[in-house]
Amino acid sequence: MKLIIINGPNLNLLGKREPEIYGSKTFEDYFKELQSQFKNVELFYFQSNIEGEIIDKLHEIGFTYDGVILNAAAYTHTSVGIGDAVKAITTPVVELHISNVHAREEFRHQSFIAPAAKGVLFGFGLKGYNLAIQSFL
Ligand code: DQA
């Protein structure tokens, strides 16, 4: 089982960024925990603040990997291009958000990814990534 977590813009600042919303752990530390929790899963991680790099990564892995866990962050709400990339690939994508986007501003309720996603997880903090991995097992 080969899975990749793709995190979008500003998620490189997890641990420092708005800790009351996103928590105080870095994603690098949390990723190590995930790797030790899922020893039978080949787990990869990619983060970019650049829309086109996220699209390129989806194209690169989207016909061979078993699953993608995609937190496209702010691009979720704006990017037709990432939504189209999710539709274009054959690897199933779980959309994920750390926070409960539906309890936040109206513009965060819109997703260009959800219509093409296998499922959507939001509001469970970093634990959502663990749940998303389990959804592929
Ligand atoms: C987020 C929610 C988005 O609305 C926001 O722009 C983010 C993070 C989340 O994980 O809760 O950057 O995707």
mmCIF file of N, CA and C and ligand atoms in Angstrom:
data_model
loop_
_atom_site.group_PDB
_atom_site.id
_atom_site.type_symbol
_atom_site.label_atom_id
_atom_site.label_comp_id
_atom_site.label_asym_id
_atom_site.label_seq_id
_atom_site.Cartn_x
_atom_site.Cartn_y
_atom_site.Cartn_z
ATOM 1 N N MET A 1 0.855 -1.208 0.000
ATOM 2 C CA MET A 1 0.000 0.000 0.000
ATOM 3 C C MET A 1 0.881 1.244 0.000
ATOM 4 N N LYS A 2 0.727 2.024 -1.065
ATOM 5 C CA LYS A 2 1.566 3.216 -1.225
ATOM 6 C C LYS A 2 0.665 4.464 -1.174
ATOM 7 N N LEU A 3 0.840 5.254 -0.133
ATOM 8 C CA LEU A 3 0.000 6.447 0.055
ATOM 9 C C LEU A 3 0.880 7.694 0.141
ATOM 10 N N ILE A 4 0.315 8.817 -0.278
ATOM 11 C CA ILE A 4 1.044 10.083 -0.119
ATOM 12 C C ILE A 4 0.135 11.129 0.529
ATOM 13 N N ILE A 5 0.728 11.868 1.443
ATOM 14 C CA ILE A 5 0.066 13.039 2.022
ATOM 15 C C ILE A 5 0.598 14.252 1.274
ATOM 16 N N ILE A 6 -0.311 15.036 0.715
ATOM 17 C CA ILE A 6 0.090 16.288 0.048
ATOM 18 C C ILE A 6 -0.524 17.445 0.826
ATOM 19 N N ASN A 7 0.329 18.293 1.340
ATOM 20 C CA ASN A 7 -0.119 19.481 2.070
ATOM 21 C C ASN A 7 0.153 20.732 1.256
ATOM 22 N N GLY A 8 -0.826 21.623 1.254
ATOM 23 C CA GLY A 8 -0.724 22.853 0.475
ATOM 24 C C GLY A 8 -0.192 24.035 1.271
ATOM 25 N N PRO A 9 -0.522 25.239 0.800
ATOM 26 C CA PRO A 9 0.123 26.457 1.285
ATOM 27 C C PRO A 9 -0.056 26.720 2.776
ATOM 28 N N ASN A 10 1.026 27.174 3.358
ATOM 29 C CA ASN A 10 1.110 27.592 4.772
ATOM 30 C C ASN A 10 1.126 26.426 5.761
ATOM 31 N N LEU A 11 0.956 25.206 5.258
ATOM 32 C CA LEU A 11 0.971 24.066 6.174
ATOM 33 C C LEU A 11 2.397 23.687 6.567
ATOM 34 N N ASN A 12 3.386 24.268 5.893
ATOM 35 C CA ASN A 12 4.778 24.126 6.351
ATOM 36 C C ASN A 12 4.972 24.850 7.695
ATOM 37 N N LEU A 13 4.028 25.719 8.052
ATOM 38 C CA LEU A 13 4.152 26.479 9.304
ATOM 39 C C LEU A 13 3.379 25.839 10.465
ATOM 40 N N LEU A 14 2.896 24.615 10.256
ATOM 41 C CA LEU A 14 2.175 23.953 11.362
ATOM 42 C C LEU A 14 3.076 23.892 12.589
ATOM 43 N N GLY A 15 2.486 24.154 13.747
ATOM 44 C CA GLY A 15 3.277 24.229 14.978
ATOM 45 C C GLY A 15 3.484 25.684 15.396
ATOM 46 N N LYS A 16 3.616 26.547 14.367
ATOM 47 C CA LYS A 16 3.810 27.985 14.641
ATOM 48 C C LYS A 16 2.575 28.781 14.252
ATOM 49 N N ARG A 17 1.875 28.281 13.231
ATOM 50 C CA ARG A 17 0.793 29.027 12.619
ATOM 51 C C ARG A 17 -0.520 28.854 13.411
ATOM 52 N N GLU A 18 -1.099 29.953 13.866
ATOM 53 C CA GLU A 18 -2.405 29.921 14.552
ATOM 54 C C GLU A 18 -2.597 28.625 15.372
ATOM 55 N N PRO A 19 -1.769 28.409 16.401
ATOM 56 C CA PRO A 19 -1.824 27.131 17.129
ATOM 57 C C PRO A 19 -3.185 26.846 17.762
ATOM 58 N N GLU A 20 -3.981 27.907 18.026
ATOM 59 C CA GLU A 20 -5.311 27.675 18.608
ATOM 60 C C GLU A 20 -6.228 26.976 17.605
ATOM 61 N N ILE A 21 -5.913 27.074 16.309
ATOM 62 C CA ILE A 21 -6.708 26.380 15.280
ATOM 63 C C ILE A 21 -6.022 25.086 14.845
ATOM 64 N N TYR A 22 -4.696 25.169 14.628
ATOM 65 C CA TYR A 22 -3.999 24.049 13.973
ATOM 66 C C TYR A 22 -3.108 23.230 14.903
ATOM 67 N N GLY A 23 -3.047 23.615 16.193
ATOM 68 C CA GLY A 23 -2.239 22.853 17.138
ATOM 69 C C GLY A 23 -0.783 23.321 17.155
ATOM 70 N N SER A 24 -0.002 22.689 18.042
ATOM 71 C CA SER A 24 1.366 23.179 18.249
ATOM 72 C C SER A 24 2.434 22.189 17.800
ATOM 73 N N LYS A 25 1.999 21.155 17.093
ATOM 74 C CA LYS A 25 2.968 20.163 16.622
ATOM 75 C C LYS A 25 3.377 20.461 15.180
ATOM 76 N N THR A 26 4.651 20.226 14.850
ATOM 77 C CA THR A 26 5.057 20.395 13.446
ATOM 78 C C THR A 26 4.580 19.173 12.663
ATOM 79 N N PHE A 27 4.395 19.346 11.349
ATOM 80 C CA PHE A 27 3.935 18.195 10.573
ATOM 81 C C PHE A 27 5.036 17.155 10.464
ATOM 82 N N GLU A 28 6.279 17.601 10.440
ATOM 83 C CA GLU A 28 7.414 16.664 10.350
ATOM 84 C C GLU A 28 7.377 15.704 11.545
ATOM 85 N N ASP A 29 7.131 16.242 12.751
ATOM 86 C CA ASP A 29 7.045 15.385 13.942
ATOM 87 C C ASP A 29 5.841 14.449 13.848
ATOM 88 N N TYR A 30 4.703 14.992 13.423
ATOM 89 C CA TYR A 30 3.507 14.159 13.330
ATOM 90 C C TYR A 30 3.686 13.067 12.269
ATOM 91 N N PHE A 31 4.374 13.421 11.177
ATOM 92 C CA PHE A 31 4.589 12.439 10.099
ATOM 93 C C PHE A 31 5.398 11.240 10.612
ATOM 94 N N LYS A 32 6.388 11.521 11.459
ATOM 95 C CA LYS A 32 7.177 10.415 12.051
ATOM 96 C C LYS A 32 6.271 9.494 12.867
ATOM 97 N N GLU A 33 5.331 10.099 13.621
ATOM 98 C CA GLU A 33 4.383 9.280 14.399
ATOM 99 C C GLU A 33 3.549 8.394 13.469
ATOM 100 N N LEU A 34 3.084 8.999 12.359
ATOM 101 C CA LEU A 34 2.274 8.227 11.402
ATOM 102 C C LEU A 34 3.074 7.055 10.836
ATOM 103 N N GLN A 35 4.337 7.331 10.501
ATOM 104 C CA GLN A 35 5.172 6.260 9.933
ATOM 105 C C GLN A 35 5.333 5.112 10.920
ATOM 106 N N SER A 36 5.435 5.443 12.217
ATOM 107 C CA SER A 36 5.596 4.337 13.172
ATOM 108 C C SER A 36 4.255 3.669 13.480
ATOM 109 N N GLN A 37 3.138 4.405 13.282
ATOM 110 C CA GLN A 37 1.817 3.792 13.504
ATOM 111 C C GLN A 37 1.397 2.874 12.354
ATOM 112 N N PHE A 38 1.898 3.179 11.152
ATOM 113 C CA PHE A 38 1.481 2.407 9.964
ATOM 114 C C PHE A 38 2.722 1.825 9.292
ATOM 115 N N LYS A 39 3.330 0.861 9.952
ATOM 116 C CA LYS A 39 4.598 0.294 9.455
ATOM 117 C C LYS A 39 4.414 -0.477 8.147
ATOM 118 N N ASN A 40 3.170 -0.939 7.905
ATOM 119 C CA ASN A 40 2.948 -1.717 6.679
ATOM 120 C C ASN A 40 2.570 -0.851 5.486
ATOM 121 N N VAL A 41 2.497 0.457 5.705
ATOM 122 C CA VAL A 41 2.130 1.377 4.618
ATOM 123 C C VAL A 41 3.385 2.121 4.167
ATOM 124 N N GLU A 42 3.584 2.157 2.845
ATOM 125 C CA GLU A 42 4.655 3.014 2.307
ATOM 126 C C GLU A 42 4.072 4.420 2.248
ATOM 127 N N LEU A 43 4.541 5.256 3.167
ATOM 128 C CA LEU A 43 3.916 6.562 3.346
ATOM 129 C C LEU A 43 4.871 7.673 2.902
ATOM 130 N N PHE A 44 4.383 8.533 2.010
ATOM 131 C CA PHE A 44 5.209 9.628 1.502
ATOM 132 C C PHE A 44 4.559 10.955 1.886
ATOM 133 N N TYR A 45 5.373 12.003 1.864
ATOM 134 C CA TYR A 45 4.887 13.331 2.257
ATOM 135 C C TYR A 45 5.450 14.384 1.305
ATOM 136 N N PHE A 46 4.566 15.262 0.842
ATOM 137 C CA PHE A 46 4.986 16.368 -0.024
ATOM 138 C C PHE A 46 4.229 17.609 0.417
ATOM 139 N N GLN A 47 4.962 18.720 0.519
ATOM 140 C CA GLN A 47 4.302 20.002 0.852
ATOM 141 C C GLN A 47 4.773 21.048 -0.139
ATOM 142 N N SER A 48 3.836 21.887 -0.587
ATOM 143 C CA SER A 48 4.229 23.019 -1.429
ATOM 144 C C SER A 48 3.276 24.186 -1.206
ATOM 145 N N ASN A 49 3.847 25.366 -1.340
ATOM 146 C CA ASN A 49 3.041 26.589 -1.279
ATOM 147 C C ASN A 49 2.613 27.034 -2.673
ATOM 148 N N ILE A 50 2.984 26.231 -3.679
ATOM 149 C CA ILE A 50 2.792 26.640 -5.083
ATOM 150 C C ILE A 50 1.768 25.729 -5.765
ATOM 151 N N GLU A 51 0.714 26.335 -6.263
ATOM 152 C CA GLU A 51 -0.402 25.582 -6.860
ATOM 153 C C GLU A 51 0.080 24.600 -7.939
ATOM 154 N N GLY A 52 0.891 25.093 -8.879
ATOM 155 C CA GLY A 52 1.355 24.246 -9.992
ATOM 156 C C GLY A 52 2.180 23.063 -9.520
ATOM 157 N N GLU A 53 2.925 23.233 -8.449
ATOM 158 C CA GLU A 53 3.725 22.105 -7.927
ATOM 159 C C GLU A 53 2.819 21.025 -7.355
ATOM 160 N N ILE A 54 1.715 21.441 -6.769
ATOM 161 C CA ILE A 54 0.754 20.460 -6.230
ATOM 162 C C ILE A 54 0.112 19.700 -7.400
ATOM 163 N N ILE A 55 -0.226 20.429 -8.461
ATOM 164 C CA ILE A 55 -0.806 19.784 -9.654
ATOM 165 C C ILE A 55 0.216 18.814 -10.266
ATOM 166 N N ASP A 56 1.474 19.252 -10.392
ATOM 167 C CA ASP A 56 2.518 18.370 -10.954
ATOM 168 C C ASP A 56 2.665 17.103 -10.116
ATOM 169 N N LYS A 57 2.634 17.239 -8.805
ATOM 170 C CA LYS A 57 2.793 16.067 -7.925
ATOM 171 C C LYS A 57 1.604 15.118 -8.104
ATOM 172 N N LEU A 58 0.384 15.680 -8.213
ATOM 173 C CA LEU A 58 -0.791 14.818 -8.436
ATOM 174 C C LEU A 58 -0.640 14.043 -9.752
ATOM 175 N N HIS A 59 -0.139 14.717 -10.804
ATOM 176 C CA HIS A 59 0.068 14.027 -12.091
ATOM 177 C C HIS A 59 1.120 12.927 -11.955
ATOM 178 N N GLU A 60 2.185 13.238 -11.205
ATOM 179 C CA GLU A 60 3.319 12.306 -11.075
ATOM 180 C C GLU A 60 2.915 11.003 -10.380
ATOM 181 N N ILE A 61 2.109 11.124 -9.317
ATOM 182 C CA ILE A 61 1.820 9.924 -8.511
ATOM 183 C C ILE A 61 0.417 9.355 -8.777
ATOM 184 N N GLY A 62 -0.385 10.121 -9.539
ATOM 185 C CA GLY A 62 -1.821 9.869 -9.599
ATOM 186 C C GLY A 62 -2.285 8.708 -10.446
ATOM 187 N N PHE A 63 -1.314 7.929 -11.017
ATOM 188 C CA PHE A 63 -1.707 6.750 -11.782
ATOM 189 C C PHE A 63 -1.060 5.490 -11.232
ATOM 190 N N THR A 64 -0.270 5.644 -10.170
ATOM 191 C CA THR A 64 0.457 4.488 -9.636
ATOM 192 C C THR A 64 0.243 4.287 -8.134
ATOM 193 N N TYR A 65 0.037 5.346 -7.393
ATOM 194 C CA TYR A 65 -0.129 5.185 -5.943
ATOM 195 C C TYR A 65 -1.533 4.660 -5.622
ATOM 196 N N ASP A 66 -1.677 4.126 -4.406
ATOM 197 C CA ASP A 66 -2.978 3.581 -3.995
ATOM 198 C C ASP A 66 -3.899 4.642 -3.406
ATOM 199 N N GLY A 67 -3.330 5.745 -2.969
ATOM 200 C CA GLY A 67 -4.190 6.786 -2.408
ATOM 201 C C GLY A 67 -3.441 8.074 -2.139
ATOM 202 N N VAL A 68 -4.201 9.159 -2.159
ATOM 203 C CA VAL A 68 -3.670 10.487 -1.838
ATOM 204 C C VAL A 68 -4.517 11.071 -0.714
ATOM 205 N N ILE A 69 -3.843 11.641 0.282
ATOM 206 C CA ILE A 69 -4.528 12.419 1.314
ATOM 207 C C ILE A 69 -4.141 13.857 1.045
ATOM 208 N N LEU A 70 -5.109 14.636 0.606
ATOM 209 C CA LEU A 70 -4.806 15.982 0.104
ATOM 210 C C LEU A 70 -5.420 17.045 1.005
ATOM 211 N N ASN A 71 -4.524 17.801 1.660
ATOM 212 C CA ASN A 71 -4.963 19.023 2.341
ATOM 213 C C ASN A 71 -4.447 20.175 1.488
ATOM 214 N N ALA A 72 -5.278 20.616 0.567
ATOM 215 C CA ALA A 72 -4.852 21.682 -0.355
ATOM 216 C C ALA A 72 -4.949 23.057 0.308
ATOM 217 N N ALA A 73 -5.311 23.069 1.602
ATOM 218 C CA ALA A 73 -5.378 24.311 2.386
ATOM 219 C C ALA A 73 -6.201 25.362 1.629
ATOM 220 N N ALA A 74 -5.714 26.588 1.543
ATOM 221 C CA ALA A 74 -6.519 27.658 0.944
ATOM 222 C C ALA A 74 -6.876 27.378 -0.521
ATOM 223 N N TYR A 75 -6.019 26.608 -1.229
ATOM 224 C CA TYR A 75 -6.325 26.305 -2.641
ATOM 225 C C TYR A 75 -7.592 25.467 -2.789
ATOM 226 N N THR A 76 -7.964 24.754 -1.730
ATOM 227 C CA THR A 76 -9.215 23.987 -1.749
ATOM 228 C C THR A 76 -10.369 24.866 -2.215
ATOM 229 N N HIS A 77 -10.364 26.110 -1.717
ATOM 230 C CA HIS A 77 -11.508 27.003 -1.898
ATOM 231 C C HIS A 77 -11.409 27.847 -3.164
ATOM 232 N N THR A 78 -10.259 27.754 -3.859
ATOM 233 C CA THR A 78 -10.039 28.668 -4.997
ATOM 234 C C THR A 78 -9.597 27.974 -6.275
ATOM 235 N N SER A 79 -9.036 26.760 -6.182
ATOM 236 C CA SER A 79 -8.293 26.235 -7.331
ATOM 237 C C SER A 79 -9.088 25.262 -8.200
ATOM 238 N N VAL A 80 -9.544 25.790 -9.345
ATOM 239 C CA VAL A 80 -10.170 24.936 -10.362
ATOM 240 C C VAL A 80 -9.115 23.951 -10.880
ATOM 241 N N GLY A 81 -7.872 24.406 -10.970
ATOM 242 C CA GLY A 81 -6.783 23.567 -11.501
ATOM 243 C C GLY A 81 -6.521 22.340 -10.641
ATOM 244 N N ILE A 82 -6.496 22.495 -9.335
ATOM 245 C CA ILE A 82 -6.274 21.323 -8.469
ATOM 246 C C ILE A 82 -7.503 20.416 -8.512
ATOM 247 N N GLY A 83 -8.687 21.012 -8.537
ATOM 248 C CA GLY A 83 -9.916 20.210 -8.670
ATOM 249 C C GLY A 83 -9.891 19.390 -9.953
ATOM 250 N N ASP A 84 -9.470 20.006 -11.056
ATOM 251 C CA ASP A 84 -9.400 19.283 -12.341
ATOM 252 C C ASP A 84 -8.349 18.176 -12.287
ATOM 253 N N ALA A 85 -7.226 18.438 -11.606
ATOM 254 C CA ALA A 85 -6.163 17.420 -11.496
ATOM 255 C C ALA A 85 -6.683 16.207 -10.727
ATOM 256 N N VAL A 86 -7.452 16.449 -9.677
ATOM 257 C CA VAL A 86 -8.020 15.342 -8.886
ATOM 258 C C VAL A 86 -8.971 14.524 -9.770
ATOM 259 N N LYS A 87 -9.715 15.221 -10.654
ATOM 260 C CA LYS A 87 -10.625 14.504 -11.580
ATOM 261 C C LYS A 87 -9.825 13.721 -12.620
ATOM 262 N N ALA A 88 -8.646 14.249 -13.004
ATOM 263 C CA ALA A 88 -7.875 13.664 -14.113
ATOM 264 C C ALA A 88 -7.153 12.380 -13.733
ATOM 265 N N ILE A 89 -6.788 12.241 -12.468
ATOM 266 C CA ILE A 89 -5.977 11.087 -12.077
ATOM 267 C C ILE A 89 -6.872 9.907 -11.683
ATOM 268 N N THR A 90 -6.247 8.732 -11.601
ATOM 269 C CA THR A 90 -7.046 7.546 -11.251
ATOM 270 C C THR A 90 -6.887 7.153 -9.780
ATOM 271 N N THR A 91 -5.813 7.601 -9.154
ATOM 272 C CA THR A 91 -5.608 7.312 -7.729
ATOM 273 C C THR A 91 -6.677 8.030 -6.907
ATOM 274 N N PRO A 92 -7.351 7.311 -5.993
ATOM 275 C CA PRO A 92 -8.386 7.974 -5.184
ATOM 276 C C PRO A 92 -7.790 8.996 -4.210
ATOM 277 N N VAL A 93 -8.520 10.085 -4.036
ATOM 278 C CA VAL A 93 -8.061 11.201 -3.204
ATOM 279 C C VAL A 93 -9.034 11.409 -2.045
ATOM 280 N N VAL A 94 -8.495 11.470 -0.838
ATOM 281 C CA VAL A 94 -9.292 11.902 0.317
ATOM 282 C C VAL A 94 -8.932 13.356 0.607
ATOM 283 N N GLU A 95 -9.928 14.215 0.597
ATOM 284 C CA GLU A 95 -9.707 15.626 0.960
ATOM 285 C C GLU A 95 -9.708 15.732 2.485
ATOM 286 N N LEU A 96 -8.784 16.487 3.004
ATOM 287 C CA LEU A 96 -8.676 16.590 4.461
ATOM 288 C C LEU A 96 -8.436 18.032 4.894
ATOM 289 N N HIS A 97 -9.041 18.389 6.019
ATOM 290 C CA HIS A 97 -8.748 19.664 6.680
ATOM 291 C C HIS A 97 -8.586 19.421 8.164
ATOM 292 N N ILE A 98 -7.604 20.072 8.735
ATOM 293 C CA ILE A 98 -7.332 19.930 10.166
ATOM 294 C C ILE A 98 -8.480 20.540 10.972
ATOM 295 N N SER A 99 -8.894 21.718 10.551
ATOM 296 C CA SER A 99 -9.952 22.440 11.267
ATOM 297 C C SER A 99 -11.326 22.075 10.695
ATOM 298 N N ASN A 100 -12.357 22.430 11.445
ATOM 299 C CA ASN A 100 -13.729 22.248 10.947
ATOM 300 C C ASN A 100 -14.058 23.447 10.061
ATOM 301 N N VAL A 101 -13.803 23.279 8.764
ATOM 302 C CA VAL A 101 -13.966 24.403 7.832
ATOM 303 C C VAL A 101 -15.417 24.905 7.797
ATOM 304 N N HIS A 102 -16.352 24.035 8.131
ATOM 305 C CA HIS A 102 -17.764 24.462 8.090
ATOM 306 C C HIS A 102 -18.175 25.273 9.312
ATOM 307 N N ALA A 103 -17.292 25.320 10.309
ATOM 308 C CA ALA A 103 -17.564 26.171 11.482
ATOM 309 C C ALA A 103 -16.822 27.498 11.342
ATOM 310 N N ARG A 104 -16.199 27.697 10.181
ATOM 311 C CA ARG A 104 -15.387 28.907 9.982
ATOM 312 C C ARG A 104 -16.030 29.799 8.913
ATOM 313 N N GLU A 105 -15.258 30.715 8.369
ATOM 314 C CA GLU A 105 -15.813 31.682 7.415
ATOM 315 C C GLU A 105 -16.507 30.967 6.243
ATOM 316 N N GLU A 106 -17.485 31.648 5.685
ATOM 317 C CA GLU A 106 -18.283 31.115 4.573
ATOM 318 C C GLU A 106 -17.402 30.657 3.387
ATOM 319 N N PHE A 107 -16.346 31.435 3.086
ATOM 320 C CA PHE A 107 -15.532 31.078 1.908
ATOM 321 C C PHE A 107 -14.829 29.728 2.083
ATOM 322 N N ARG A 108 -14.706 29.258 3.324
ATOM 323 C CA ARG A 108 -14.066 27.953 3.559
ATOM 324 C C ARG A 108 -15.050 26.790 3.388
ATOM 325 N N HIS A 109 -16.313 27.104 3.157
ATOM 326 C CA HIS A 109 -17.310 26.034 2.981
ATOM 327 C C HIS A 109 -17.272 25.485 1.553
ATOM 328 N N GLN A 110 -16.666 26.248 0.654
ATOM 329 C CA GLN A 110 -16.610 25.859 -0.766
ATOM 330 C C GLN A 110 -15.374 25.010 -1.028
ATOM 331 N N SER A 111 -15.525 23.903 -1.780
ATOM 332 C CA SER A 111 -14.355 23.098 -2.151
ATOM 333 C C SER A 111 -14.435 22.712 -3.618
ATOM 334 N N PHE A 112 -13.332 22.952 -4.342
ATOM 335 C CA PHE A 112 -13.239 22.512 -5.734
ATOM 336 C C PHE A 112 -12.768 21.056 -5.824
ATOM 337 N N ILE A 113 -12.390 20.483 -4.679
ATOM 338 C CA ILE A 113 -11.843 19.124 -4.661
ATOM 339 C C ILE A 113 -12.916 18.097 -4.290
ATOM 340 N N ALA A 114 -13.780 18.469 -3.360
ATOM 341 C CA ALA A 114 -14.760 17.519 -2.808
ATOM 342 C C ALA A 114 -15.564 16.756 -3.866
ATOM 343 N N PRO A 115 -16.025 17.406 -4.960
ATOM 344 C CA PRO A 115 -16.845 16.657 -5.923
ATOM 345 C C PRO A 115 -16.107 15.484 -6.572
ATOM 346 N N ALA A 116 -14.770 15.557 -6.597
ATOM 347 C CA ALA A 116 -13.997 14.473 -7.219
ATOM 348 C C ALA A 116 -13.324 13.582 -6.177
ATOM 349 N N ALA A 117 -13.535 13.876 -4.907
ATOM 350 C CA ALA A 117 -12.838 13.124 -3.858
ATOM 351 C C ALA A 117 -13.580 11.838 -3.505
ATOM 352 N N LYS A 118 -12.799 10.876 -3.008
ATOM 353 C CA LYS A 118 -13.384 9.619 -2.504
ATOM 354 C C LYS A 118 -14.171 9.923 -1.228
ATOM 355 N N GLY A 119 -13.653 10.840 -0.438
ATOM 356 C CA GLY A 119 -14.295 11.246 0.801
ATOM 357 C C GLY A 119 -13.642 12.500 1.324
ATOM 358 N N VAL A 120 -14.260 13.085 2.335
ATOM 359 C CA VAL A 120 -13.742 14.332 2.910
ATOM 360 C C VAL A 120 -13.726 14.180 4.434
ATOM 361 N N LEU A 121 -12.617 14.563 5.038
ATOM 362 C CA LEU A 121 -12.477 14.519 6.503
ATOM 363 C C LEU A 121 -12.082 15.900 6.983
ATOM 364 N N PHE A 122 -12.778 16.428 7.971
ATOM 365 C CA PHE A 122 -12.356 17.725 8.500
ATOM 366 C C PHE A 122 -12.751 17.844 9.964
ATOM 367 N N GLY A 123 -11.949 18.628 10.716
ATOM 368 C CA GLY A 123 -12.323 18.953 12.088
ATOM 369 C C GLY A 123 -11.731 18.052 13.154
ATOM 370 N N PHE A 124 -10.909 17.084 12.772
ATOM 371 C CA PHE A 124 -10.343 16.151 13.751
ATOM 372 C C PHE A 124 -8.903 16.471 14.122
ATOM 373 N N GLY A 125 -8.458 17.666 13.781
ATOM 374 C CA GLY A 125 -7.073 18.018 14.062
ATOM 375 C C GLY A 125 -6.138 17.151 13.232
ATOM 376 N N LEU A 126 -4.891 17.018 13.691
ATOM 377 C CA LEU A 126 -3.920 16.203 12.945
ATOM 378 C C LEU A 126 -4.360 14.742 12.887
ATOM 379 N N LYS A 127 -5.145 14.315 13.880
ATOM 380 C CA LYS A 127 -5.622 12.923 13.903
ATOM 381 C C LYS A 127 -6.367 12.555 12.617
ATOM 382 N N GLY A 128 -6.900 13.555 11.937
ATOM 383 C CA GLY A 128 -7.582 13.315 10.665
ATOM 384 C C GLY A 128 -6.697 12.576 9.669
ATOM 385 N N TYR A 129 -5.388 12.853 9.688
ATOM 386 C CA TYR A 129 -4.483 12.168 8.744
ATOM 387 C C TYR A 129 -4.441 10.673 9.058
ATOM 388 N N ASN A 130 -4.434 10.341 10.359
ATOM 389 C CA ASN A 130 -4.470 8.941 10.767
ATOM 390 C C ASN A 130 -5.761 8.270 10.264
ATOM 391 N N LEU A 131 -6.882 8.989 10.455
ATOM 392 C CA LEU A 131 -8.183 8.434 10.021
ATOM 393 C C LEU A 131 -8.212 8.270 8.501
ATOM 394 N N ALA A 132 -7.613 9.229 7.804
ATOM 395 C CA ALA A 132 -7.611 9.162 6.332
ATOM 396 C C ALA A 132 -6.799 7.955 5.856
ATOM 397 N N ILE A 133 -5.660 7.693 6.511
ATOM 398 C CA ILE A 133 -4.858 6.509 6.141
ATOM 399 C C ILE A 133 -5.703 5.260 6.367
ATOM 400 N N GLN A 134 -6.369 5.204 7.530
ATOM 401 C CA GLN A 134 -7.200 4.012 7.823
ATOM 402 C C GLN A 134 -8.281 3.811 6.778
ATOM 403 N N SER A 135 -8.766 4.905 6.201
ATOM 404 C CA SER A 135 -9.842 4.771 5.198
ATOM 405 C C SER A 135 -9.371 4.034 3.950
ATOM 406 N N PHE A 136 -8.053 3.965 3.741
ATOM 407 C CA PHE A 136 -7.522 3.258 2.574
ATOM 408 C C PHE A 136 -7.188 1.788 2.871
ATOM 409 N N LEU A 137 -7.237 1.413 4.170
ATOM 410 C CA LEU A 137 -6.758 0.053 4.520
ATOM 411 C C LEU A 137 -7.880 -0.992 4.421
HETATM 412 C C1 DQA B 1 -7.159 24.063 6.208
HETATM 413 C C2 DQA B 1 -8.421 24.926 6.149
HETATM 414 C C3 DQA B 1 -8.288 25.969 5.057
HETATM 415 O O1 DQA B 1 -9.471 26.753 4.991
HETATM 416 C C4 DQA B 1 -7.130 26.886 5.345
HETATM 417 O O2 DQA B 1 -6.963 27.812 4.292
HETATM 418 C C5 DQA B 1 -5.866 26.159 5.611
HETATM 419 C C6 DQA B 1 -5.903 24.907 6.362
HETATM 420 C C7 DQA B 1 -7.203 23.058 7.384
HETATM 421 O O3 DQA B 1 -6.412 22.122 7.359
HETATM 422 O O4 DQA B 1 -7.985 23.235 8.324
HETATM 423 O O5 DQA B 1 -4.783 26.630 5.294
HETATM 424 O O6 DQA B 1 -7.078 23.297 5.018
#
